[in-house]
Coordinates of C-alpha atoms in Angstrom, one line a residue:
Chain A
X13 CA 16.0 23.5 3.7
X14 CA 19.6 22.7 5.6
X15 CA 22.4 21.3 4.2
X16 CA 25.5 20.0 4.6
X17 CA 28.8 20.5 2.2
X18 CA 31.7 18.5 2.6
X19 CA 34.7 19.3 0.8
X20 CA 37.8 17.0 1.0
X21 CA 41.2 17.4 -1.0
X22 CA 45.0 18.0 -0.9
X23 CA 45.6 21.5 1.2
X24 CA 46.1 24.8 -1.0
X25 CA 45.4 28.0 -1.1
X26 CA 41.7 29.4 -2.0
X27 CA 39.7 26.3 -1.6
X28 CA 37.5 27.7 0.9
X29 CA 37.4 30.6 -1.4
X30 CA 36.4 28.8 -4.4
X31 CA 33.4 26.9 -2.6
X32 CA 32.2 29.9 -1.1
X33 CA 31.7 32.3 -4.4
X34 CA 30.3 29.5 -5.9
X35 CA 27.7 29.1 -2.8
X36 CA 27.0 32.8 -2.9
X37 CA 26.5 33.0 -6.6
X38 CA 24.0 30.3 -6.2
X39 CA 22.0 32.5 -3.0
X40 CA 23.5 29.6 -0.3
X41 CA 23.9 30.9 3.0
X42 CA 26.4 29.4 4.9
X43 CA 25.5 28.9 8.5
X44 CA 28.5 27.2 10.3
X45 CA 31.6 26.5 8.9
X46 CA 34.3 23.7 10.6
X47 CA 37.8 23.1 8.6
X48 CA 40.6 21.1 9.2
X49 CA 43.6 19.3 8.3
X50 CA 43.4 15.0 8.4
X51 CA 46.4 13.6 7.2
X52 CA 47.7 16.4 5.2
X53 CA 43.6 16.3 3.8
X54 CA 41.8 19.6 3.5
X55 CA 38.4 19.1 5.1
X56 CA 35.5 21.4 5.7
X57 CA 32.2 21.1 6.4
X58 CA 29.6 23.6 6.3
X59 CA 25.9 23.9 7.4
X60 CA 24.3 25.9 4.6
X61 CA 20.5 27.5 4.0
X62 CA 18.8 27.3 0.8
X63 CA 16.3 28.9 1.1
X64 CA 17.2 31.9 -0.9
X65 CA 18.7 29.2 -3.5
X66 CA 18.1 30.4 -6.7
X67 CA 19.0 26.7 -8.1
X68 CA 17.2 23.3 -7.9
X69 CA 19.2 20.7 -5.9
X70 CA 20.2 19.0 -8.0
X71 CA 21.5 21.6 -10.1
X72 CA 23.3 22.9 -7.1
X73 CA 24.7 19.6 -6.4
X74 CA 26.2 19.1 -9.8
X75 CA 27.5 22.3 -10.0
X76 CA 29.5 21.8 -6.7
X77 CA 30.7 18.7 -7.9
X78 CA 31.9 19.9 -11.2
X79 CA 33.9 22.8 -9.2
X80 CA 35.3 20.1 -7.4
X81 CA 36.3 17.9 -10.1
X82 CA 37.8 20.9 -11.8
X83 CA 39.9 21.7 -8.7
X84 CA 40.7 18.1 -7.7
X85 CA 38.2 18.0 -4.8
X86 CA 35.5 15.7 -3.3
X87 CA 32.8 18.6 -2.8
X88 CA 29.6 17.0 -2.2
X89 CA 26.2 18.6 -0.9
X90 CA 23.5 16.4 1.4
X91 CA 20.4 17.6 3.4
X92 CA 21.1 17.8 7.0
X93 CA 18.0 15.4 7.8
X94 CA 20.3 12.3 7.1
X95 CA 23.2 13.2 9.6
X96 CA 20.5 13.8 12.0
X97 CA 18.1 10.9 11.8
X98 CA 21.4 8.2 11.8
X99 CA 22.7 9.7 14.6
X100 CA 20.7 11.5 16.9
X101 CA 17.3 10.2 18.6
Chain B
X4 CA 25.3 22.7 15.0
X5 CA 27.0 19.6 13.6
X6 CA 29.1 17.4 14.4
X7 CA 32.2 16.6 12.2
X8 CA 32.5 12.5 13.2
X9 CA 29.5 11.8 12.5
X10 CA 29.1 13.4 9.2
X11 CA 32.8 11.9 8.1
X12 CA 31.2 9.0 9.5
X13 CA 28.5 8.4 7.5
X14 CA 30.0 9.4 4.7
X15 CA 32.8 7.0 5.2
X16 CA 29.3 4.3 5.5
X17 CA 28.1 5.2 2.2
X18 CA 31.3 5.8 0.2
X19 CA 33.6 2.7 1.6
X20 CA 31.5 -0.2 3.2
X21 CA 28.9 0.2 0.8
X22 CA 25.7 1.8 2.6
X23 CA 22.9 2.3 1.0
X24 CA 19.3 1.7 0.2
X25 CA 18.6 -1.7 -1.7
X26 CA 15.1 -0.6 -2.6
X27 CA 12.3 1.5 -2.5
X28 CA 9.6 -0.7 -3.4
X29 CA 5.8 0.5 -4.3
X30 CA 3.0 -1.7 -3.7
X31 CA -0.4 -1.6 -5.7
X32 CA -3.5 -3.3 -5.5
X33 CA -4.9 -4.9 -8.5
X34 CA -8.2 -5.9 -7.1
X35 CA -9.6 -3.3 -9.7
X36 CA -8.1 -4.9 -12.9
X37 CA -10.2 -8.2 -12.9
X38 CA -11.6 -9.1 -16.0
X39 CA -13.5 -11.7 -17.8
X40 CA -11.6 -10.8 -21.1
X41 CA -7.7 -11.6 -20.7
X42 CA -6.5 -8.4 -23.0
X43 CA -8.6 -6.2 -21.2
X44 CA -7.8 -7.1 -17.9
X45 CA -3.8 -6.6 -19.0
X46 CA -4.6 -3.2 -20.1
X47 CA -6.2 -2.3 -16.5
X48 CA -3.1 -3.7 -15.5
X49 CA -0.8 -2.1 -17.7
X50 CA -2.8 1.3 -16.9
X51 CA -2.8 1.0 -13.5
X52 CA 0.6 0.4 -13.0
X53 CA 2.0 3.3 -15.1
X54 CA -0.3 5.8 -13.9
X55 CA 0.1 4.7 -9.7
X56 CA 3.9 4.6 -10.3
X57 CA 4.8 6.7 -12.8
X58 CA 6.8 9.2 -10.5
X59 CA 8.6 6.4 -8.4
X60 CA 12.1 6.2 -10.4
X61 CA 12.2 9.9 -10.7
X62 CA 11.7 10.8 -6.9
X63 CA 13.7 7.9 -6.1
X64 CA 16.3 10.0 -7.7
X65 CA 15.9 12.8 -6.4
X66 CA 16.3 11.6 -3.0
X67 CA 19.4 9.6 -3.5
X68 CA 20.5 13.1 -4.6
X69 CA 19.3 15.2 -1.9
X70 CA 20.8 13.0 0.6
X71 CA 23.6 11.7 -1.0
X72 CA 23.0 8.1 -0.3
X73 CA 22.5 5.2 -3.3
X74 CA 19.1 3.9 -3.9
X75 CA 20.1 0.6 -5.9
X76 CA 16.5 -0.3 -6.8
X77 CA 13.3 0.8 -7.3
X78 CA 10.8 -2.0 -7.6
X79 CA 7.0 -2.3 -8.1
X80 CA 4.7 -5.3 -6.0
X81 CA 1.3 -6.2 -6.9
X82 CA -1.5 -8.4 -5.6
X83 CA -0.9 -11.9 -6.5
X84 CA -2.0 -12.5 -10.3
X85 CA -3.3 -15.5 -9.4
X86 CA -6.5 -13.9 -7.6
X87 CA -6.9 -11.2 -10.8
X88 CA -6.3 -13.2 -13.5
X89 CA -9.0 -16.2 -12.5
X90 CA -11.2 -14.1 -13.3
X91 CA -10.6 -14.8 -16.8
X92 CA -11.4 -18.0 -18.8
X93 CA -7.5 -18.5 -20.1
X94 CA -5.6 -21.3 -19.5
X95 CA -2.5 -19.7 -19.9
X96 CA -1.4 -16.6 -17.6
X97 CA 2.0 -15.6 -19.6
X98 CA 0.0 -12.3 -21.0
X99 CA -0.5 -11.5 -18.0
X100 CA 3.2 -11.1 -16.9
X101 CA 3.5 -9.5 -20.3
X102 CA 1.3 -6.8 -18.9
X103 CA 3.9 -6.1 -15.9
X104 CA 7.0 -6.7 -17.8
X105 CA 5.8 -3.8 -20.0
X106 CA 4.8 -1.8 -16.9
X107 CA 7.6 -2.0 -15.2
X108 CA 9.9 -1.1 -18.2
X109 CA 7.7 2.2 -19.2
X110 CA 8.1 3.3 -15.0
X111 CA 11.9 2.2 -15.5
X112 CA 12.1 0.3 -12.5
X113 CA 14.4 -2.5 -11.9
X114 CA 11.9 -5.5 -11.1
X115 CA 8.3 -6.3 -11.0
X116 CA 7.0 -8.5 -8.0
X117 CA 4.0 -10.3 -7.9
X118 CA 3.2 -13.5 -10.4
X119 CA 2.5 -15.5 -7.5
X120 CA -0.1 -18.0 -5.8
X121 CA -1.4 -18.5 -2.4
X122 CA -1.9 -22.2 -2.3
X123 CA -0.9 -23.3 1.1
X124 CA -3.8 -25.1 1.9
X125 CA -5.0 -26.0 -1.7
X126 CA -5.5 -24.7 -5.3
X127 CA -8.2 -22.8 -6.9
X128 CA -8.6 -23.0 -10.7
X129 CA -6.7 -19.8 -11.3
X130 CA -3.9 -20.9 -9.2
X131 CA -2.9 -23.9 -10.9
X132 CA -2.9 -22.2 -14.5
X133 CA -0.9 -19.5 -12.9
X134 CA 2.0 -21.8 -11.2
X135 CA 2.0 -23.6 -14.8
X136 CA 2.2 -20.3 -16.7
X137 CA 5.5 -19.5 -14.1
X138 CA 7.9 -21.3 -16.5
X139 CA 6.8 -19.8 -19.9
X140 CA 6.2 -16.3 -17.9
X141 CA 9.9 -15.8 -16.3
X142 CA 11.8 -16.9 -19.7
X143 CA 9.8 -14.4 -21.5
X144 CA 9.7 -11.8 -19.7
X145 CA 13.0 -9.6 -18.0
X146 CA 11.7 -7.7 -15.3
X147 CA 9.1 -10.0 -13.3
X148 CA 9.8 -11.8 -10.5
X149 CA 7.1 -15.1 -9.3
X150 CA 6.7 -16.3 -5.9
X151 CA 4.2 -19.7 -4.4
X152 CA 3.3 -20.2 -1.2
X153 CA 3.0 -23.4 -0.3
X154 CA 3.2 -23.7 3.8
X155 CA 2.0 -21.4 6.4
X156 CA 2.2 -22.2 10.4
X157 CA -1.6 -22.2 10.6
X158 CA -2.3 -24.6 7.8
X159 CA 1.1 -26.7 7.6
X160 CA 2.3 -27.9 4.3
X161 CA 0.9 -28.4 1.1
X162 CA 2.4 -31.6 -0.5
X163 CA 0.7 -31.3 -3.3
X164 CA 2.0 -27.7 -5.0
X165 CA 5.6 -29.1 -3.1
X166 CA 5.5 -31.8 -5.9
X167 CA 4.3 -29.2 -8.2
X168 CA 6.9 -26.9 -7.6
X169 CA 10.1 -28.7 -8.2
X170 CA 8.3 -29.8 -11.8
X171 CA 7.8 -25.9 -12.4
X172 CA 11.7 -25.1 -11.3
X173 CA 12.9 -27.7 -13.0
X174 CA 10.8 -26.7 -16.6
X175 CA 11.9 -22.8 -16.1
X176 CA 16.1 -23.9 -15.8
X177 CA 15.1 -25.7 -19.1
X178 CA 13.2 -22.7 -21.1
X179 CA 16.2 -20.6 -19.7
X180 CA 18.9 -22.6 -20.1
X181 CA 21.2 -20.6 -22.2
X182 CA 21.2 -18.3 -19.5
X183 CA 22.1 -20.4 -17.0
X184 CA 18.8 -21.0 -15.7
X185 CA 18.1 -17.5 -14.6
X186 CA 13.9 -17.7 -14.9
X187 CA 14.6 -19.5 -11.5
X188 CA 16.8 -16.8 -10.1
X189 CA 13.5 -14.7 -10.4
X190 CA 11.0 -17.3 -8.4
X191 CA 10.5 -18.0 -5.1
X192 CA 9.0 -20.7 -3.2
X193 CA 7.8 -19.7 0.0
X194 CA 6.4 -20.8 3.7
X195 CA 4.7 -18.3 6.0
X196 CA 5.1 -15.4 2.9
X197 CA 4.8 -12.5 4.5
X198 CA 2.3 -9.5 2.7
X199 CA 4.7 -6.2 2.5
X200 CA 7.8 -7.7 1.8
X201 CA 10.1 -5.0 -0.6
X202 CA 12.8 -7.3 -1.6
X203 CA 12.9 -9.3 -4.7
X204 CA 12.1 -12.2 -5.9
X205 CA 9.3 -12.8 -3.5
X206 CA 7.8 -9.2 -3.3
X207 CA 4.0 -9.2 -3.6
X208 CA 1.2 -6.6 -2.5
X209 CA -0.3 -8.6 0.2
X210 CA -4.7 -8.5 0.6
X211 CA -4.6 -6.8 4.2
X212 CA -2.7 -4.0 2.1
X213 CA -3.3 -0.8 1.3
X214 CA -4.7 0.7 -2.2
X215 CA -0.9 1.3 -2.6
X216 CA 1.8 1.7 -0.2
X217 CA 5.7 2.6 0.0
X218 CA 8.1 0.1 1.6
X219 CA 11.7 0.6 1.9
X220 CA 14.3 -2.1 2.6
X221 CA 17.8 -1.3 3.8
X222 CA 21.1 -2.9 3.2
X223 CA 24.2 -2.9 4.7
X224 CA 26.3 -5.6 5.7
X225 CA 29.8 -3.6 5.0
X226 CA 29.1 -1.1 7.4
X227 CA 28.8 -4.5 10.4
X228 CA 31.3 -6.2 9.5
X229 CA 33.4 -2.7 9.3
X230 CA 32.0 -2.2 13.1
X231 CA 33.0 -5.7 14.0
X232 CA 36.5 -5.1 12.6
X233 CA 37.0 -2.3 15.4
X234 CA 35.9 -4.8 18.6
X235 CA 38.3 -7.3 17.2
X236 CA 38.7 -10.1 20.3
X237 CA 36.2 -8.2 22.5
X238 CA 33.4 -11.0 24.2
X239 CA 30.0 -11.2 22.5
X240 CA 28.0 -8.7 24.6
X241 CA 30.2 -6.0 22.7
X242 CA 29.8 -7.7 19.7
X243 CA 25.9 -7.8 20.0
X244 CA 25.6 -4.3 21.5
X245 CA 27.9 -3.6 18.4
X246 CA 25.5 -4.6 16.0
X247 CA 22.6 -2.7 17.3
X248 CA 24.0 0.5 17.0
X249 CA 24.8 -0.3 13.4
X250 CA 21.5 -1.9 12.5
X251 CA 20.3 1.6 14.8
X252 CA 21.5 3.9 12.2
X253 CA 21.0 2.3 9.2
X254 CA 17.3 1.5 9.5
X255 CA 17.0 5.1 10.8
X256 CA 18.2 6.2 7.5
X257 CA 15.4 3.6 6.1
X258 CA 13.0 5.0 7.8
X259 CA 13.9 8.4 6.7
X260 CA 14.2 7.5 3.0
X261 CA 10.7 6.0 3.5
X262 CA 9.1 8.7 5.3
X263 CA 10.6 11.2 1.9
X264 CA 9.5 8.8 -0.6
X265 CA 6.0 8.5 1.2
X266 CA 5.5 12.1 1.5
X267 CA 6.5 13.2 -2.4
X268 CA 4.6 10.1 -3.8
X269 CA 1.5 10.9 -1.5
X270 CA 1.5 6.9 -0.9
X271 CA 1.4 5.8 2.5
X272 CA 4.3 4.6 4.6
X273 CA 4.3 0.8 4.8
X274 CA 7.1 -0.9 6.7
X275 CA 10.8 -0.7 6.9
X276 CA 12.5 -4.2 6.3
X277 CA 15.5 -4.4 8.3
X278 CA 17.5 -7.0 6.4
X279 CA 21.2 -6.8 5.6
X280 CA 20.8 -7.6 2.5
X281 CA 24.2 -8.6 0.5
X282 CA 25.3 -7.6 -3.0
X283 CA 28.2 -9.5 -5.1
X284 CA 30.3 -6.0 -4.4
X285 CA 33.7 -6.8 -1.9
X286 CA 33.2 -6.3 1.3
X287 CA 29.1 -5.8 1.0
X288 CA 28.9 -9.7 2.4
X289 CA 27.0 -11.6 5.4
X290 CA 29.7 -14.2 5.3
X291 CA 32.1 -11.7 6.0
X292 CA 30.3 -10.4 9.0
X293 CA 30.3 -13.9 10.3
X294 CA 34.0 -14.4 9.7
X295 CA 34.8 -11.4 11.7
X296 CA 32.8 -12.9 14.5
X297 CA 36.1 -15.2 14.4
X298 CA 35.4 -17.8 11.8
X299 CA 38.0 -19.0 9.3
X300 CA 35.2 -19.4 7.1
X301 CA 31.4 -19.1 6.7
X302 CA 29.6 -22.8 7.5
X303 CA 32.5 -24.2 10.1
X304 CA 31.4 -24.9 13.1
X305 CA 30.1 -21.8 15.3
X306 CA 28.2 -20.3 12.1
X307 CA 24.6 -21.4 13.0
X308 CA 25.5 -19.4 16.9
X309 CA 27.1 -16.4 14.7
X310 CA 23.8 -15.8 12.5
X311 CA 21.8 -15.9 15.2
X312 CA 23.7 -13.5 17.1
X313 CA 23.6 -11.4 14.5
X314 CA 19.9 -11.5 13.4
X315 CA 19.1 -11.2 16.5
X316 CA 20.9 -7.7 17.2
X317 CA 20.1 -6.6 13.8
X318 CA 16.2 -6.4 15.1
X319 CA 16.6 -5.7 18.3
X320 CA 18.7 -2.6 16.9
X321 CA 16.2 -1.7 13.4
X322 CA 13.0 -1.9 15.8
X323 CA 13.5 1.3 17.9
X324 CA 14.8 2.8 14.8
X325 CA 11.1 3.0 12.6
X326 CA 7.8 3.5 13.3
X327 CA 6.8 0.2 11.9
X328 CA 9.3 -2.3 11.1
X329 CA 7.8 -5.6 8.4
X330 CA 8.6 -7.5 5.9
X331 CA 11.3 -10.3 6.1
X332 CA 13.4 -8.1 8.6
X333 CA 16.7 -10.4 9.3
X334 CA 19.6 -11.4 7.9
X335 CA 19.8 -12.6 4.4
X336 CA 22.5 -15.3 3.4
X337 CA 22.2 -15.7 -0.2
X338 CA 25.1 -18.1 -2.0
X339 CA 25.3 -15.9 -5.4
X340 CA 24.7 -12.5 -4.3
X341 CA 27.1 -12.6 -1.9
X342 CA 31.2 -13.2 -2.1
X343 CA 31.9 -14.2 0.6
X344 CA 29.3 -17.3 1.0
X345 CA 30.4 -17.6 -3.0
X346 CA 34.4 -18.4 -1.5
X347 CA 32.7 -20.5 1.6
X348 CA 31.1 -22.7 -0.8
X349 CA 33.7 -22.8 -3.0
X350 CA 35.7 -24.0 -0.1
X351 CA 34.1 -27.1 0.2
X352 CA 33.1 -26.0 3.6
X353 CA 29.4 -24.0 3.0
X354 CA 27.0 -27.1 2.0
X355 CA 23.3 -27.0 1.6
X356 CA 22.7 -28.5 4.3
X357 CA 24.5 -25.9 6.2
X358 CA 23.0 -23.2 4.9
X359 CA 19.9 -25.4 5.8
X360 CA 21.0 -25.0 9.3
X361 CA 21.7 -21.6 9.1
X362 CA 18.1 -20.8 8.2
X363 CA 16.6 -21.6 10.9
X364 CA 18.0 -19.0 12.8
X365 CA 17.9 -16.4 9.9
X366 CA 15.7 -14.8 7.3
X367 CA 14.6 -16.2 5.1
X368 CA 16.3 -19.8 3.9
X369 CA 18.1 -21.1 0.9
X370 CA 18.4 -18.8 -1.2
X371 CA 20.2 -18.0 -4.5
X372 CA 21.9 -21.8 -5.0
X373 CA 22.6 -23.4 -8.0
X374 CA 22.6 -27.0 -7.8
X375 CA 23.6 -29.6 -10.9
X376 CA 21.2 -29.1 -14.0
X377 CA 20.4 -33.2 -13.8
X378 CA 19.2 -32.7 -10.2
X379 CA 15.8 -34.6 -10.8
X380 CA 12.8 -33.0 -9.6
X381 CA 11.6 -34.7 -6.8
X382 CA 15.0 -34.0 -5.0
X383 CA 14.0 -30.3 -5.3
X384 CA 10.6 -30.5 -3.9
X385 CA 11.9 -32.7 -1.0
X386 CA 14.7 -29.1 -0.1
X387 CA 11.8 -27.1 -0.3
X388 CA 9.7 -29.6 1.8
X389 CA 12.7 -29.6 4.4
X390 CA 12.6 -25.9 4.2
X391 CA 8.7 -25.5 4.6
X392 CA 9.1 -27.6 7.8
X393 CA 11.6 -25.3 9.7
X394 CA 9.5 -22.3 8.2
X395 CA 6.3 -24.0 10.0
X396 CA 7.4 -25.4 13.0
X397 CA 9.2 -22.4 14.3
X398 CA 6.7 -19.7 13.1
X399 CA 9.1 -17.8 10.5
X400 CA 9.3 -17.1 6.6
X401 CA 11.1 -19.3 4.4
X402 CA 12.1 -19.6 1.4
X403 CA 13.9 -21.8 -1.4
X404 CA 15.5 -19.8 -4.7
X405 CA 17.2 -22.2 -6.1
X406 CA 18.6 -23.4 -9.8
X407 CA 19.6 -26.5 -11.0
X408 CA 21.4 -25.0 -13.7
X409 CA 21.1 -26.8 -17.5
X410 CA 24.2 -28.8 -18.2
X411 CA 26.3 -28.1 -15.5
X412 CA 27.9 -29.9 -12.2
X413 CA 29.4 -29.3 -9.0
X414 CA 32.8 -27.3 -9.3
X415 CA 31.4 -25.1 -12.4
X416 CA 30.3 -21.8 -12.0
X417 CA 27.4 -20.3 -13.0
X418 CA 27.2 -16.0 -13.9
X419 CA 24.1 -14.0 -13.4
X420 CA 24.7 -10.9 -13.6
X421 CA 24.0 -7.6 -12.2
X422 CA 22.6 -8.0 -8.1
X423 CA 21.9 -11.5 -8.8
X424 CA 25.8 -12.5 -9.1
X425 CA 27.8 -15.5 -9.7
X426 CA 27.2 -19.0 -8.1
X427 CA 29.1 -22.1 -7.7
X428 CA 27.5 -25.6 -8.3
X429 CA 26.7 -26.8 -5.1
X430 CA 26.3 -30.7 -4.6
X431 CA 23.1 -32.3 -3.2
X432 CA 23.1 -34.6 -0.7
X433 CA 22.7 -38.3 -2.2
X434 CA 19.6 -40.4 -1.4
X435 CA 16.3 -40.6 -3.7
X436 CA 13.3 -39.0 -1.9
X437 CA 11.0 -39.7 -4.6
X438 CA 8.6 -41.8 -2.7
X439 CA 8.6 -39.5 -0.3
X440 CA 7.1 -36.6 -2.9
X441 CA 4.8 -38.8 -4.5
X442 CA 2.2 -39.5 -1.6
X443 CA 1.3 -35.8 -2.0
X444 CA -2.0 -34.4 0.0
X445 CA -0.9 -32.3 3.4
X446 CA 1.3 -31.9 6.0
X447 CA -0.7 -30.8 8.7
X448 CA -0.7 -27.8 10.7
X449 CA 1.3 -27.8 13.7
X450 CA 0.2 -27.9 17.7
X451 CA 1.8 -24.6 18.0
X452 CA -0.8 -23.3 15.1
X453 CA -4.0 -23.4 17.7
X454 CA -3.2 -20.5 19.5
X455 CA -7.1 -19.8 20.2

C-alpha cells in the first residue's frame, strides 16, 4: 500500500530528520519526497511504501502524530487512493 | 508522482470547509425475521442486525483513518417494519423499534432507519398499527428513525394517511415534549420515497434491494460555497461549471469510501447519494452557498433560480463521478441543521412558504422546521398535502420533517442537539384548512403517471 505524509509546521532544523527515523524504524520506504517553504511554513510531502511496514495503520498513523505533537507539527499519514480518485479520472 | 496542490488541496477540503463523509449507511433485509409471535420476531431482528452489521462502526473507522477523511455517521436501514411486523397479531409495534434501538446501540451506530409504512395507495392491517405505534416508538426509543409514504407519481396522494399523519406528528411533539419535540425530528413523511436512500430520518432498505447492501452519502457544502468565493462576480456559466468540479471530486471520494467499505464488509456496493448535505457547523451551510451566488440572504428573491442552479450542477457533476449514483442525490435545505437557513429565518426573510418554493427545485422538501406547539393538526397534514403535490406532479421525492414544538411560538428557539441543531419557530401561514383534510379518500394519480 502507498501513502502519503504531510508534514506542516514552523521551519527548523531536523524536521525532515525526525519524520524520517521515525518512518524507517517503522520499515516505511519513502518513495518521493517534495519540501518547501509557504509563508515562512515548513511543508513536505512524501509518497511512502508500506509494504515492509512492520506496524498496522493505524498504529503508524498515531505514532506520526504523536511525533508531531511532540515537535509542534501537523504530521499526518493518508493512502494515496484519495488524492488520486478526487482528482485524477 | 504527486502533486503538491492537490494534496494541500484536499487537505485544505477536509480540515477548513468541512469535507467529509456524512454516512456510511448498511442496508438489511428483514424479510427473514417475520413471525407470528412478536418477541420472537424481535429476537430475529435483534440477531440479524448485530450479526450483518457487527463490523460496520469498526471498518468505518478504520477507513476514516486510512484516508484521513471524517466519517460522521454510520447508520443501519432496514425493510420497512410495517411488512415484518404484520405478521404478528399485536396491536402495538413499539417492541418492535425496541428491537432496533437495541441493535443499533450493541453495533454502535449513530441511527437506525426503517419504522416506516408504504401506504400511498392505501393501508394494510399492519400499516395502520405501525403509523399508530410511530408516536410511542420515537419517544421511547433514541436511535430509530420512522418514515410514511403517503404519495407516489404513479398512484397520487393518499388523503387518508395525510389526515393521519399530522394526528401522529402532532401526538409524538406531545410524548416528547420536554425535549422539544424531538420524536418528530426523527420521522419523516414522504412522497415518491425512494428505496436506497442513506441519509436519516427517512432511510429504509427498500424491497427491490439486496440481502444487504452499502450506501454512502457525501456531504459538503463548505467546500462550494469555498469554490464560489474564488469566482466572486464571474457570470453563471462559471459558477455552474464551478460547482461540477466540486460536486466532481467530492462524490469521487464517495465513491471511493463506498467501493472500501463494500469490499472489507463483503456487502455489495449500492449507490452514492450525492447530496450536500448541511451540518449546524459555520461555514458547512446551503444557505451560504446560495448567498455567495450574490444573495443578501437565503429566501430573497433569486433563491428559488440559485438552488436550482446549484442542484442542478451538483448532479450533473456527482454522476460521472460513481458507478451508480441513488438515493435522494440533490441539495438539502434543512432550517435546523443548517446556520445559515437558521439566520435566514431568523431574519424574517426565509418563510415556509419559501422554502416551499425552494423545494420544488431541490431535494427533498421541508425539512427540519419547527413551527408553534398549538399549530393544530389539520394545518400540518394540509403542508404535507402541499408538499405531496409538488413531489407528484413533478416526478421527485419529497418530504415534510417538521415539529410543532410543545409550548412554544414564533421568535423562540428550539435546541436539538448534535446533527439535528437548533431551530427557530417559524410562523404558519394563517387560514383553517380543516375542511379541506377532512374529506379524506385520494388524490389521484397524475396524467404524467401513464407513461405506458
Amino acid at each position: 500500500m502507498r501513502a502519503i505524509v504531510t508534514v506542516i509546521g514552523k521551519d527548523r532544523v531536523g524536521i525532515i530528520a525526525s519524520v524520517c527515523s521515525l518512518l524507517a524504524e517503522s520499515g516505511v520506504n519513502i518513495l518521493d519526497i517534495s519540501q518547501t517553504i509557504m509563508q515562512e511554513y515548513f511543508t513536505m510531502i512524501m509518497l511512502v511504501d508500506l509494504a515492509a511496514c512492520a506496524l498496522p495503520f493505524n498504529q503508524l498513523s498515531n505514532s506520526l502524530k504523536k511525533r508531531g505533537e511532540d515537535e509542534s507539527l501537523s504530521i499526518r499519514i493518508q493512502r494515496e487512493d484519495i488524492f488520486t480518485a478526487m482528482h485524477r479520472i | 508522482m504527486f502533486n503538491v496542490n492537490e494534496i494541500m488541496q484536499t487537505n485544505e477540503m477536509i480540515d477548513g470547509q468541512h469535507l467529509d463523509i456524512r454516512t456510511i449507511t448498511m442496508g438489511i433485509s428483514l424479510l427473514d425475521c417475520t413471525d407470528s409471535d412478536m418477541a420472537k420476531a424481535c429476537k430475529k431482528i435483534y440477531d440479524k442486525i448485530a450479526r450483518f452489521a457487527e463490523n460496520l462502526v469498526k471498518v468505518g473507522d478504520e477507513i476514516e483513518t486510512e484516508f484521513g477523511i471524517p466519517i460522521v455517521n454510520k447508520r443501519i436501514s432496514v425493510t420497512p417494519i410495517a411488512l415484518i411486523a404484520s405478521a404478528s397479531d399485536a396491536l402495538d409495534y413499539s417492541p418492535y423499534a425496541k428491537a432496533l434501538d437495541d441493535a443499533a446501540k450493541v453495533t454502535g451506530v449513530d441511527f437506525i432507519g426503517g419504522f416506516s409504512s408504504l401506504v400511498h395507495k392505501g393501508y394494510t392491517k399492519g400499516d395502520r398499527i405501525l403509523i399508530d405505534s410511530i408516536p410511542n416508538a420515537l419517544s421511547s426509543t433514541e436511535l430509530v428513525c420512522s418514515s410514511v409514504n403517503i404519495a407516489t407519481t404513479k398512484t397520487g396522494i393518499n388523503m387518508d394517511a395525510v389526515a393521519h399523519m399530522g394526528k401522529i406528528i402532532k401526538d409524538a411533539a406531545q410524548l416528547t415534549a420536554t425535549r422539544g419535540g424531538l420524536a418528530c425530528a426523527k420521522l419523516v413523511v414522504f412522497a415518491n420515497a425512494v428505496e436506497d436512500n442513506p441519509f436519516m430520518a427517512g432511510s429504509f432498505h427498500g424491497l427491490g434491494e439486496p440481502e444487504s447492501v452499502i450506501n454512502v452519502g457525501v456531504s459538503g457544502p463548505g467546500v462550494v460555497a469555498h469554490a464560489l468565493s474564488e469566482v466572486k462576480g464571474e457570470a453563471f456559466d462559471v459558477v455552474a461549471e464551478t460547482v461540477k468540479k466540486t460536486a466532481f471530486r467530492i462524490t469521487r471520494m464517495g465513491q471511493l469510501v463506498a467501493q472500501e467499505a463494500s469490499s472489507r464488509l463483503g456487502v455489495p456496493f449500492g449507490i452514492v447519494d450525492l447530496s450536500l448535505a448541511p451540518t449546524p457547523a459555520v461555514g458547512d451551510s446551503v444557505a451560504v452557498i446560495l448567498e455567495e451566488m450574490g444573495l443578501s440572504v437565503a429566501g430573497t428573491h433569486g433563491t428559488t433560480a440559485a438552488l436550482a442552479l446549484l442542484n442542478d450542477a451538483v448532479k450533473k457533476g456527482g454522476v460521472m463521478a460513481s458507478s451508480h449514483v441513488g438515493g435522494l442525490s440533490g441539495a438539502f435545505i434543512p432550517v435546523s441543521e443548517d446556520m445559515g437557513m437558521v439566520a435566514a429565518a431568523q431574519s424574517g426573510i426565509l418563510t415556509i412558504s419559501k422554502l416551499e418554493a425552494m423545494s420544488c427545485v431541490c431535494s427533498v422538501g421541508l425539512d427540519m422546521i419547527a413551527i408553534p406547539g398549538d399549530t393544530d393538526a389539520a394545518t400540518i397534514s394540509a403542508i404535507i398535502a402541499d408538499e405531496a403535490a409538488i413531489g407528484v406532479i413533478n416526478n421527485k421525492t419529497t418530504a415534510v420533517r417538521i415539529i410543532p414544538v410543545p409550548g412554544m411560538d414564533v421568535g423562540e428557539i428550539v435546541d436539538f442537539g448534535g446533527l439535528l441543531g437548533t431551530a427557530p419557530i417559524m410562523a404558519v401561514t394563517q387560514g383553517d384548512s380543516s375542511l379541506f383534510i377532512s374529506r379524506g379518500g385520494r388524490i389521484p394519480a397524475p396524467h404524467d403517471s401513464l407513461r405506458n
